[in-house]
Tab-separated table of C-alpha atoms and ligand atoms in Angstrom:
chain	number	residue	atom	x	y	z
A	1091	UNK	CA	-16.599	-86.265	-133.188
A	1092	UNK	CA	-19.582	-88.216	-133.876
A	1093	UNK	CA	-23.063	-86.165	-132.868
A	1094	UNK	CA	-24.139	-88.309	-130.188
A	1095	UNK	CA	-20.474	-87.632	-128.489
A	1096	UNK	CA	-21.081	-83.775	-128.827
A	1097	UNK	CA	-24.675	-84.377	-127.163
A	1098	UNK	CA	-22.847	-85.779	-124.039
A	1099	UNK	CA	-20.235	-82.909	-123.889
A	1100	UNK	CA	-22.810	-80.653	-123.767
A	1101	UNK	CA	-24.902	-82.269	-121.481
A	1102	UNK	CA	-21.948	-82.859	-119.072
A	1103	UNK	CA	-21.131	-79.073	-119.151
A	1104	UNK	CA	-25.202	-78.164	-118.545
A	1105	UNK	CA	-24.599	-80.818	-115.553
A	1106	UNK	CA	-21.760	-78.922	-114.596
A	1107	UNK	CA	-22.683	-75.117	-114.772
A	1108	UNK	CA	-26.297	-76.174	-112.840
A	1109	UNK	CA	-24.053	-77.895	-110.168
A	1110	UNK	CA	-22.245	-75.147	-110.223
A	1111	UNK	CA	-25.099	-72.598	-109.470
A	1112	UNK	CA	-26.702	-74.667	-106.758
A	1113	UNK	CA	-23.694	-74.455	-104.927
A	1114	UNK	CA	-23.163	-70.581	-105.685
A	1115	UNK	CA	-26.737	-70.171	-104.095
A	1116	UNK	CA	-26.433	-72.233	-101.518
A	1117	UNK	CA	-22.903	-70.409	-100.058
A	1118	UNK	CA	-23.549	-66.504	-101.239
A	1119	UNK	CA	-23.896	-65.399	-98.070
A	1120	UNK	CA	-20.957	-66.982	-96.508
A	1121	UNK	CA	-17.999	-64.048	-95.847
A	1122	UNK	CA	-14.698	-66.442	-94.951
A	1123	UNK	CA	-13.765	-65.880	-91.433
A	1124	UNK	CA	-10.529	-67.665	-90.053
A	1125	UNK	CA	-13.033	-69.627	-86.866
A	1126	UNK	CA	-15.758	-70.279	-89.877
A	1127	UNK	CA	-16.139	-74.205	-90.216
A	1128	UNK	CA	-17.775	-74.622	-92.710
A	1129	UNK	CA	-19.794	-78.228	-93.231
A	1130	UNK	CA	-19.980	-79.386	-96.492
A	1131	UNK	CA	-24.043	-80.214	-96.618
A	1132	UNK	CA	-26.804	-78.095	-97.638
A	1133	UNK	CA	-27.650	-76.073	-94.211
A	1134	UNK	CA	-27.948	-72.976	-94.990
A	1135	UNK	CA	-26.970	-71.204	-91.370
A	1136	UNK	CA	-23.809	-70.523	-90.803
A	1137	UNK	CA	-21.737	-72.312	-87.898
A	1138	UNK	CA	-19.152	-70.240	-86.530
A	1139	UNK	CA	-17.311	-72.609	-83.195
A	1140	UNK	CA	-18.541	-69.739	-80.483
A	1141	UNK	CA	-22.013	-69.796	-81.151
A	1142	UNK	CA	-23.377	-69.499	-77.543
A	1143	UNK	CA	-24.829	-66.445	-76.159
A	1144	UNK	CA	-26.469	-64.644	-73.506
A	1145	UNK	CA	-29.522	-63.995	-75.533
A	1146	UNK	CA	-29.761	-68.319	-76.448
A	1147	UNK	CA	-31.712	-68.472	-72.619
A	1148	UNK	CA	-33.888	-65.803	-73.591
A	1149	UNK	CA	-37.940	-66.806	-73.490
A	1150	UNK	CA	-40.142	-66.175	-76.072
A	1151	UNK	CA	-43.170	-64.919	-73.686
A	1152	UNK	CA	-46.418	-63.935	-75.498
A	1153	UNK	CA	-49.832	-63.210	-74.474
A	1154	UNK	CA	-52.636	-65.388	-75.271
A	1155	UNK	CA	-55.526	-64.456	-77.457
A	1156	UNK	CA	-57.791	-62.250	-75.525
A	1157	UNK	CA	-60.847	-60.232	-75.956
A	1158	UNK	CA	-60.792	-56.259	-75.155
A	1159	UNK	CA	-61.859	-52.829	-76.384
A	1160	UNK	CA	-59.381	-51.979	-79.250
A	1161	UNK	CA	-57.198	-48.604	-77.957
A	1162	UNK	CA	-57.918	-45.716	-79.998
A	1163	UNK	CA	-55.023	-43.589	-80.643
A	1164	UNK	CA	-57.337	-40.422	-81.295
A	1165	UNK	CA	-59.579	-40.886	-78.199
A	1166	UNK	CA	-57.495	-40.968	-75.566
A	1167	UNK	CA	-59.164	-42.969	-71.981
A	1168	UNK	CA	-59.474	-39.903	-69.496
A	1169	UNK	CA	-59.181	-35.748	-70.733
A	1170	UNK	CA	-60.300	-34.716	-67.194
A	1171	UNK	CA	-56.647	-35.783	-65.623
A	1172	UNK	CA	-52.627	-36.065	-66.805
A	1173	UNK	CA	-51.788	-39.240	-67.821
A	1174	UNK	CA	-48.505	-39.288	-68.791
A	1175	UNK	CA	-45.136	-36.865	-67.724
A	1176	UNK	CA	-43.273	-34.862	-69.736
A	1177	UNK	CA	-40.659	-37.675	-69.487
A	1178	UNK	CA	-43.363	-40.153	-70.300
A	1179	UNK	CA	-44.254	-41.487	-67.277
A	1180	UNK	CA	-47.447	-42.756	-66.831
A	1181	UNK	CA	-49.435	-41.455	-63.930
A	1182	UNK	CA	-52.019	-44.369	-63.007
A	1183	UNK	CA	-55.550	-43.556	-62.993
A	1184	UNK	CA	-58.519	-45.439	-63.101
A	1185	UNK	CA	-59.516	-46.255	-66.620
A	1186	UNK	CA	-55.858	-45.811	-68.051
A	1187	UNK	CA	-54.415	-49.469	-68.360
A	1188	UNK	CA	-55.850	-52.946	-68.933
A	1189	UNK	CA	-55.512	-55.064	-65.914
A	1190	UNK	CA	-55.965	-57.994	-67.326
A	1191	UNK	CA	-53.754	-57.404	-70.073
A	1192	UNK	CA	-50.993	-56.375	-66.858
A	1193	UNK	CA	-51.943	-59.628	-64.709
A	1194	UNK	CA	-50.987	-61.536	-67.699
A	1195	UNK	CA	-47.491	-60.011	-68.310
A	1196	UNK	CA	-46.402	-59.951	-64.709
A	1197	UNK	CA	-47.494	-63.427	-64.270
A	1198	UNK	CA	-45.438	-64.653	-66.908
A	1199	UNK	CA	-42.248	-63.095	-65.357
A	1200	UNK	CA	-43.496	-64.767	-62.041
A	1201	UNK	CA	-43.134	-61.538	-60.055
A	1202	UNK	CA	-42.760	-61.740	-56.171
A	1203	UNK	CA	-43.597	-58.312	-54.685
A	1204	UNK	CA	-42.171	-57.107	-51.277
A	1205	UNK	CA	-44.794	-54.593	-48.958
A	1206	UNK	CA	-42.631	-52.431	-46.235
A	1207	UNK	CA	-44.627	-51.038	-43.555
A	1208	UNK	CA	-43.536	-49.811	-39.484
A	1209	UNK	CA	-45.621	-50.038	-36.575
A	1210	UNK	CA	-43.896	-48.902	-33.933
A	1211	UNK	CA	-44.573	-48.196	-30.444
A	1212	UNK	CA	-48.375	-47.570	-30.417
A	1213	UNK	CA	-48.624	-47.475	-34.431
A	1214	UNK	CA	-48.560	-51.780	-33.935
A	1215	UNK	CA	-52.831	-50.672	-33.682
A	1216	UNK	CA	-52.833	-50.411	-36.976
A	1217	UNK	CA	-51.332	-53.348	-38.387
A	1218	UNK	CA	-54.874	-55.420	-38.233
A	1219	UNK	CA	-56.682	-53.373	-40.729
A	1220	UNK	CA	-53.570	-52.949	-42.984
A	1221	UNK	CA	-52.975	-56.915	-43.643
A	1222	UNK	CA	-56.653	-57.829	-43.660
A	1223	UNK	CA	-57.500	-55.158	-45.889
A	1224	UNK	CA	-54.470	-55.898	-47.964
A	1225	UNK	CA	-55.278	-59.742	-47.889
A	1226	UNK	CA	-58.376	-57.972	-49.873
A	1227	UNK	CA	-57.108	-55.850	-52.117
A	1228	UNK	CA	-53.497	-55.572	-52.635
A	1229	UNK	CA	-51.817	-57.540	-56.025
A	1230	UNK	CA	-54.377	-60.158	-55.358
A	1231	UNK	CA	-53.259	-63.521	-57.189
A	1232	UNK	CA	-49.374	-62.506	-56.617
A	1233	UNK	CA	-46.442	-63.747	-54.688
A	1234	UNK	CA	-46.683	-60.889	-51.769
A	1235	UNK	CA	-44.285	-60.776	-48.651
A	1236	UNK	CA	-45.618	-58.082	-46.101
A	1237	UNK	CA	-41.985	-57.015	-44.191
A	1238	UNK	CA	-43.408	-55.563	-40.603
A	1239	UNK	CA	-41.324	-53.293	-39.326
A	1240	UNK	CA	-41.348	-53.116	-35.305
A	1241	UNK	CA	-40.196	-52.457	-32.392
A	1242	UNK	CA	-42.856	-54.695	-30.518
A	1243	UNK	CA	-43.048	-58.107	-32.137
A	1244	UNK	CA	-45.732	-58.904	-29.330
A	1245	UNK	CA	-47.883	-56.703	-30.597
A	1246	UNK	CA	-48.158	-58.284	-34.153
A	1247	UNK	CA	-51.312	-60.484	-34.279
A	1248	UNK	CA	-51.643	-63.604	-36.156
A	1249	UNK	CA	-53.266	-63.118	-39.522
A	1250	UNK	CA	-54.023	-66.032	-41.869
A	1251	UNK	CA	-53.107	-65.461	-45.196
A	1252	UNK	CA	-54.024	-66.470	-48.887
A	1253	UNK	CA	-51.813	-68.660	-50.684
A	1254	UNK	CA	-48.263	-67.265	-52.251
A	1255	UNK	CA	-48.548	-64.699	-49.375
A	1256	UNK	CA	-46.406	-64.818	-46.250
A	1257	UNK	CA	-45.313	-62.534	-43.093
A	1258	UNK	CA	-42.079	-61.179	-42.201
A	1259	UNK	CA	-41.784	-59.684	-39.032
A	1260	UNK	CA	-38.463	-57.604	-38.580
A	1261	UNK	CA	-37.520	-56.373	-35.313
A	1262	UNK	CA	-35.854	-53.036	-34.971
A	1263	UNK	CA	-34.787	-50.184	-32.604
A	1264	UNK	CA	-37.551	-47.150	-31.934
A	1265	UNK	CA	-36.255	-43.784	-31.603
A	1266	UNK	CA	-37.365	-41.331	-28.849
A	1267	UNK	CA	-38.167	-38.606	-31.253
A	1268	UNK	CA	-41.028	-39.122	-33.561
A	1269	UNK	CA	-39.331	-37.531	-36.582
A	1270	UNK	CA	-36.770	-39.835	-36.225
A	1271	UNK	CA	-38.929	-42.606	-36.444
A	1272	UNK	CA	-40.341	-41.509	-39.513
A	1273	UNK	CA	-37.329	-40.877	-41.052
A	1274	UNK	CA	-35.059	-43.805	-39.893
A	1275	UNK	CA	-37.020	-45.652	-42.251
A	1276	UNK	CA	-35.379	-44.964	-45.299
A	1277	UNK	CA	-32.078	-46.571	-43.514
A	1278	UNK	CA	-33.742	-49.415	-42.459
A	1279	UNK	CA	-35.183	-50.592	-46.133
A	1280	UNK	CA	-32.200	-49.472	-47.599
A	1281	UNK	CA	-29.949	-51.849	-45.309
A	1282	UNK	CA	-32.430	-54.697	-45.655
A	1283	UNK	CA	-33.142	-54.010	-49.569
A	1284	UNK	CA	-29.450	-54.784	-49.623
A	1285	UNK	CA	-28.677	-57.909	-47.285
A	1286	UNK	CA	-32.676	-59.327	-47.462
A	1287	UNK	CA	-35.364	-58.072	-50.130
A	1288	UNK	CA	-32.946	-58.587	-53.184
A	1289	UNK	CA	-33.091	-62.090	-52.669
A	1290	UNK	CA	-36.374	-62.105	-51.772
A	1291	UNK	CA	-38.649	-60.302	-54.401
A	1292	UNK	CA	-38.587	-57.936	-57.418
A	1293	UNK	CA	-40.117	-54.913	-56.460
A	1294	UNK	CA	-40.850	-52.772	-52.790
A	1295	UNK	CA	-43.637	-50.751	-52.207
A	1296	UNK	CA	-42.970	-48.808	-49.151
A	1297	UNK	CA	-45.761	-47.376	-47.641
A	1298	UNK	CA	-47.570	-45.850	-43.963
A	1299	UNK	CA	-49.722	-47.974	-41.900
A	1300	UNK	CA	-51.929	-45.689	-40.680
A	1301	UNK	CA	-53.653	-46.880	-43.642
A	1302	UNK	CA	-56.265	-49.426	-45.197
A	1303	UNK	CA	-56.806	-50.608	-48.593
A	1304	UNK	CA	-60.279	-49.951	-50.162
A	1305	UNK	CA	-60.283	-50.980	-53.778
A	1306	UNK	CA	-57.912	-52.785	-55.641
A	1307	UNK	CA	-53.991	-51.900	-55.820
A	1308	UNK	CA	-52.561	-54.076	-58.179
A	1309	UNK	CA	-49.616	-54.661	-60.728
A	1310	UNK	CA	-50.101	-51.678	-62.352
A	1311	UNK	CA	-48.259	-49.466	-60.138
A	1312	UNK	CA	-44.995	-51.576	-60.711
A	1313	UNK	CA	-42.305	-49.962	-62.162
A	1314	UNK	CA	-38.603	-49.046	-62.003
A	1315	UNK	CA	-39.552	-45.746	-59.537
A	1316	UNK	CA	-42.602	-44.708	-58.482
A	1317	UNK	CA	-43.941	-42.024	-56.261
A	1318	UNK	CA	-47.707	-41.287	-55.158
A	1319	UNK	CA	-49.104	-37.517	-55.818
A	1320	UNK	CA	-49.943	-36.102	-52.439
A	1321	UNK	CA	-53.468	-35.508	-52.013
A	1322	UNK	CA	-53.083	-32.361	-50.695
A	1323	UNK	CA	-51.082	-30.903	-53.345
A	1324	UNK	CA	-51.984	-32.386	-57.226
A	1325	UNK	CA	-53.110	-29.702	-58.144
A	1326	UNK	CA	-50.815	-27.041	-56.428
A	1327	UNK	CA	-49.115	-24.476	-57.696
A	1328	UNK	CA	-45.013	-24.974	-57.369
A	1329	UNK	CA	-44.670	-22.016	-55.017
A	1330	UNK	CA	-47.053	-23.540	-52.836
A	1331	UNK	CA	-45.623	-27.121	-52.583
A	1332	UNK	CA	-43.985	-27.389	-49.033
A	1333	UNK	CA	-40.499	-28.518	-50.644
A	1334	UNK	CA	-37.313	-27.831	-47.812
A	1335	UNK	CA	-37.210	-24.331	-49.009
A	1336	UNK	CA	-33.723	-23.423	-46.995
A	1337	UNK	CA	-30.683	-23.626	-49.306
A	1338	UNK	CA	-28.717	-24.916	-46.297
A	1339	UNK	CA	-30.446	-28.026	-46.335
A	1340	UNK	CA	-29.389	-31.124	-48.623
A	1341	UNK	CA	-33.132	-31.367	-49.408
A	1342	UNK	CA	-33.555	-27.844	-50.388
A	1343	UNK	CA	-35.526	-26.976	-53.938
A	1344	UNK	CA	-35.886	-23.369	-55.508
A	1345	UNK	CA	-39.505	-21.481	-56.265
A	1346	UNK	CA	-38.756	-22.375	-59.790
A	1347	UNK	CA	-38.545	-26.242	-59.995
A	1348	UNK	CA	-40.420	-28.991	-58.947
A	1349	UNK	CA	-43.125	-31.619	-61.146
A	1350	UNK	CA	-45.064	-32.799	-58.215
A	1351	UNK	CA	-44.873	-32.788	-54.904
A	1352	UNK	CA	-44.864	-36.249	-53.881
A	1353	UNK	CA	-46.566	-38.013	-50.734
A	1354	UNK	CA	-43.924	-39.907	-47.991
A	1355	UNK	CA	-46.674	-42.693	-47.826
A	1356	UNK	CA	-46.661	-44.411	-50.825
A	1357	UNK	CA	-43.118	-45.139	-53.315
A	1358	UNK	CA	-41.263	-47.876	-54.476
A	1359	UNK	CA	-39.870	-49.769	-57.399
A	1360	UNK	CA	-37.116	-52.626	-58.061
A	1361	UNK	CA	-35.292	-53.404	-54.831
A	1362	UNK	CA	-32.215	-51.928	-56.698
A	1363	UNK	CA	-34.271	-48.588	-57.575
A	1364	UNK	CA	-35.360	-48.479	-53.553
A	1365	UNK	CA	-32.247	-49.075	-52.622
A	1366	UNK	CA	-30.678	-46.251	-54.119
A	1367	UNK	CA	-33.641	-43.775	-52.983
A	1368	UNK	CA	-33.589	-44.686	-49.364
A	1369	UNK	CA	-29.901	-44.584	-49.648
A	1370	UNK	CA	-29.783	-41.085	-51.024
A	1371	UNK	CA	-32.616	-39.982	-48.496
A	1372	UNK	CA	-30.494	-41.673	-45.429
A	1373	UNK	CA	-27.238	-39.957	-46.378
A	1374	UNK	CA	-29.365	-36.206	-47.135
A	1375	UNK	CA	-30.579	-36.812	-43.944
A	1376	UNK	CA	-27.165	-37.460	-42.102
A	1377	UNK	CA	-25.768	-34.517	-43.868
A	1378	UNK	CA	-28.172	-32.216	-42.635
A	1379	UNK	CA	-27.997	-33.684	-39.457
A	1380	UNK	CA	-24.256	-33.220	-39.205
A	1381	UNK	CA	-25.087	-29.236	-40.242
A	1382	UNK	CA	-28.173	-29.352	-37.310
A	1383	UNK	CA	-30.919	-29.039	-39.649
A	1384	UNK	CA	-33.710	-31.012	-40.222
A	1385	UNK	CA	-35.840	-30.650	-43.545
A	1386	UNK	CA	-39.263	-29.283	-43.081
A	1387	UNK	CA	-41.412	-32.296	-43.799
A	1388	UNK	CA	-38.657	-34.959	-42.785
A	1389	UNK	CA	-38.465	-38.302	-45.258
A	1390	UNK	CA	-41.102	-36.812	-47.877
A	1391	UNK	CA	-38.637	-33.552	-48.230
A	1392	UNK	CA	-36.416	-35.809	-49.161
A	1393	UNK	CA	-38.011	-38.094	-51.193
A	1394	UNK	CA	-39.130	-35.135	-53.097
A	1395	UNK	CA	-35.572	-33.921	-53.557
A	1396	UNK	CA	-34.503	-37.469	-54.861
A	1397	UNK	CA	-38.076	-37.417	-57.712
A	1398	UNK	CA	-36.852	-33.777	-58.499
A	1399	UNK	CA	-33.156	-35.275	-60.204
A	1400	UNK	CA	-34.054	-39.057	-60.630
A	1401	UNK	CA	-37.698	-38.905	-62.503
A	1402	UNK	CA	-40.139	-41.622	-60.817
A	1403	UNK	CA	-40.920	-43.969	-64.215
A	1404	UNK	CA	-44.205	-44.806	-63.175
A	1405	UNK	CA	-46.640	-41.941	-61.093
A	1406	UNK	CA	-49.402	-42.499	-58.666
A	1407	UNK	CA	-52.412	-40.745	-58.918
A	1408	UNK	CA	-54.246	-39.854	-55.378
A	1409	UNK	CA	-56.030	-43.165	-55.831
A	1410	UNK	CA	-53.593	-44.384	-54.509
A	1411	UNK	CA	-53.556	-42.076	-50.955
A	1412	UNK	CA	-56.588	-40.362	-50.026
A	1413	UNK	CA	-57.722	-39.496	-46.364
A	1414	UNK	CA	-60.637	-40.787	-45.840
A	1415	UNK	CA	-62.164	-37.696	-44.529
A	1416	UNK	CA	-61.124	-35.842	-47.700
A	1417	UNK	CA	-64.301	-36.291	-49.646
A	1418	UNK	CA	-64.370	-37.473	-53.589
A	1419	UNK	CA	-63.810	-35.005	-56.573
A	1420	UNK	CA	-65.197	-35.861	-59.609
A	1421	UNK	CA	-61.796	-37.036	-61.073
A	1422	UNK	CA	-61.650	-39.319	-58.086
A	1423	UNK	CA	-63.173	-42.535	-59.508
A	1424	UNK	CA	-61.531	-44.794	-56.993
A	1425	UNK	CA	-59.842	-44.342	-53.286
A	1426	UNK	CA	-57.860	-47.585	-53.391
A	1427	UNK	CA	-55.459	-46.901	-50.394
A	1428	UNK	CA	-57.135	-43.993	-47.491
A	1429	UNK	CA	-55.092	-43.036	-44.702
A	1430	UNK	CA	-57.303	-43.719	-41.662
A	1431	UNK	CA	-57.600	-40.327	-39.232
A	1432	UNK	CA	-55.647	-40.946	-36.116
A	1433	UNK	CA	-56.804	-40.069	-32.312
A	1434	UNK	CA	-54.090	-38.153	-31.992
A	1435	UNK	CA	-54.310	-37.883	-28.163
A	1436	UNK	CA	-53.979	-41.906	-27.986
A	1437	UNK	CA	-51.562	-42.410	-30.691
A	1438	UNK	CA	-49.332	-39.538	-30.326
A	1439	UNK	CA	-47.869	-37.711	-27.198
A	1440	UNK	CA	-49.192	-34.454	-26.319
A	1441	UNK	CA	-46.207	-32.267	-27.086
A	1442	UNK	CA	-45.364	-34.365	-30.760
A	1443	UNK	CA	-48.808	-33.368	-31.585
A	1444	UNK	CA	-48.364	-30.080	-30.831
A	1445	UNK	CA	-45.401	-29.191	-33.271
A	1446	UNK	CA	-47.299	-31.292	-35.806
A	1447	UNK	CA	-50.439	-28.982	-35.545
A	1448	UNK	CA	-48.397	-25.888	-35.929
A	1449	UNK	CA	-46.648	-27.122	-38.546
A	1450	UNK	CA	-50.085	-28.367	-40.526
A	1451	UNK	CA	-51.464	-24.825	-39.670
A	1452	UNK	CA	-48.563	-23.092	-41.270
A	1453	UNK	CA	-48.659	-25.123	-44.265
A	1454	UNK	CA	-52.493	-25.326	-44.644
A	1455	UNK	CA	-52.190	-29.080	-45.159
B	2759	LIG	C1	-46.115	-38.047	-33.466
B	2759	LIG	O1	-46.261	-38.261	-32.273
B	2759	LIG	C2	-45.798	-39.167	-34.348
B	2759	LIG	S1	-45.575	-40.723	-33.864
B	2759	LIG	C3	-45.663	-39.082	-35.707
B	2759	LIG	C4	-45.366	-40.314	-36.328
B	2759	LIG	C5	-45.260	-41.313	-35.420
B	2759	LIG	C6	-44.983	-42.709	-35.726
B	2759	LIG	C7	-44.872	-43.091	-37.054
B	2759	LIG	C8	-44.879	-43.714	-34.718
B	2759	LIG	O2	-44.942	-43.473	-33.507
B	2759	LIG	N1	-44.698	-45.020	-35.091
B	2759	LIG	C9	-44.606	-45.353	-36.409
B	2759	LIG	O3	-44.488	-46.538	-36.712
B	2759	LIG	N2	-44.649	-44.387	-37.376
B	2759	LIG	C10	-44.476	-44.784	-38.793
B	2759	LIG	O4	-44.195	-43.657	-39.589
B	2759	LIG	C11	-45.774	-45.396	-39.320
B	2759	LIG	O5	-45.483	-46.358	-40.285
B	2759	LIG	C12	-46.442	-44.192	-39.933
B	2759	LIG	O6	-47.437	-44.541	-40.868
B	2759	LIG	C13	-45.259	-43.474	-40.538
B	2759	LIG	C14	-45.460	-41.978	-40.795
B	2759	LIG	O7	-46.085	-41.347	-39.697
B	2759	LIG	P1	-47.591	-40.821	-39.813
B	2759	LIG	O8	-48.382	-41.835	-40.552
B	2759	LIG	O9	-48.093	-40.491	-38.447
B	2759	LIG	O10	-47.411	-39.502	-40.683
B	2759	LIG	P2	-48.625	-38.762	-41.469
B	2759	LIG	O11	-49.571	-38.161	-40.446
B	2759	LIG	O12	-47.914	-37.705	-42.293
B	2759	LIG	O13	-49.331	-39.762	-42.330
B	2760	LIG	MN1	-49.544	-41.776	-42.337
């Protein structure tokens, strides 16, 4: 073999071996699988024939640059107040969270938010203030839906609202007894959580309406579950918390357990998470009812038993439900929702008010 011959052997075989590793690199991470088609070209992804899946129509949502204090995770916000659960909850006070930073994620997920409130019989008085100081105040620059409970659609007066913001009135029975009417409302967002606000919006908030909105209640009190600490009680001992303290009750809770005691006027979550507290709290309720007993404090017993096993995610702090005639402690930076003082005498029947004042004595609420 001449030398020029062996020059072209050799370079063939160089050829060969470098052909040779390109396609070694290009298939080493290839494991055979029967469905594996495999296409001979240089892509290196794989393409198995079922490709499609449920996390293809996922979005890629991010936030755009913006300009804030850096957190420091050795300085926390607020040491005067509890900001978080022992099952990490946050409780939301002001000066916690970023609400900008919050505006920004729930507007990306284009969150509609559902408001349930009752007015009936002579409570319909207090439906003015509650919508125009909501119109105000609450989730401002939101898709809101204010359901109005009521057993006098009359009464409701015509209130012109912002943009993305609209008025359901819903008409329902009253019920002769005033606990009742309290109470009945757990069935009554449960059943329309189920045929009505799950089409409708993302999350309830379920609150009184002998109530007005003074500062700004916004996105950051959405969660899965949340409950509102009662202002009488945040910083209670457990003993003294007015929990349904018969064991014959469905809504009963010993001396020795308990987080918070939470207020009747202020929860709410996902419509699914709302549905499945007012459902409990109905059926507690019809239990007891069944046995002739009636917890102590009505609804907020049982809202209280329901916290107690299924932890809220998200906490209120009394921000988010002081009377008005309660005065403001030092920790109190903002009174965002106040619960208006009623004329008893003109809302309330004479004998109603009387159990109520007995029970408030005995309790020192
Ligand atoms: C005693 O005569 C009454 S009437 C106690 C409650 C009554 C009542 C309550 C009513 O006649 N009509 C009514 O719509 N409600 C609803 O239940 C209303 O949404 C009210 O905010 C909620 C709870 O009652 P409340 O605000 O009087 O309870 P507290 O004093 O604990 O905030
Ligand atoms: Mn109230």
């Amino acid at each position: 073999m001449s030398c020029e011959k062996k020059w072209i052997f050799v370079l063939l075989f160089v050829m060969a071996l470098m052909m040779f590793s390109f396609c070694w690199y290009n298939m080493r991470s290839i494991t055979w699988h029967p469905s594996l088609v495999f296409h001979c070209n240089s892509q290196p992804t794989i393409n198995y024939v079922n490709t499609s899946s449920q996390f293809d129509l996922l979005k890629q949502d991010f936030l755009h640059r913006m300009l804030y204090e850096k957190p420091n995770a050795l300085s926390p916000p607020r040491s005067d107040v509890l900001m978080m659960t022992p099952w990490f909850a946050p409780i939301v006070w002001n000066g916690t969270y970023n609400i900008d930073i919050l505006n920004t994620q729930f507007h990306q997920k284009n969150v509609s938010i559902g408001i349930t409130v009752f007015a009936i019989k002579k409570y319909t008085v207090f439906i003015k203030t509650f919508i125009e100081t909501a119109e105000k105040f609450f989730m401002v620059g939101h898709k809101v839906n204010y359901y109005i409970f009521t057993d006098r659609v009359g009464d409701i007066p015509n209130i012109t609202l912002g943009e993305g913001r609209q008025l359901v009135i819903l008409e329902v029975p009253s019920y002769k007894r005033w606990q009742e009417v309290s109470m009945r409302r757990m069935e009554m967002i449960r059943d329309h959580a189920r045929q009505r606000f799950v089409n409708e919006v993302d999350y309830l908030v379920c609150v009184d309406v002998d109530m007005m909105f003074s500062d700004d209640v916004g996105v950051e009190i959405l969660s899965h579950s949340f409950g509102t600490l009662h202002p009488s009680f945040y910083a209670a001992s457990r003993t003294r918390f007015t929990y349904e303290r018969r064991q014959q009750s469905t809504a009963y809770i010993p001396t020795d357990e308990g987080d918070f005691y939470y207020a009747g006027g202020n929860f709410g979550g996902t419509v699914e998470e709302v549905y499945k507290l007012t459902n409990f709290c109905h059926n507690a309720m019809m239990t007891d009812k069944g046995n002739n007993i009636e917890a102590i404090w009505h609804d907020e017993s049982y809202l209280n038993k329901y916290f107690l096993y299924h932890k809220p995610t998200k906490i209120l702090s009394p921000e988010y439900l002081w009377p008005t005639n309660f005065g403001a402690p030092a920790f109190l930076k903002r009174r965002r929702f106040a619960a208006i003082p009623k004329n008893h005498n003109a809302i309330r029947n004479k004998r109603a008010l009387r159990d109520y004042s007995r029970n408030k004595q005995k309790f020192h609420r």
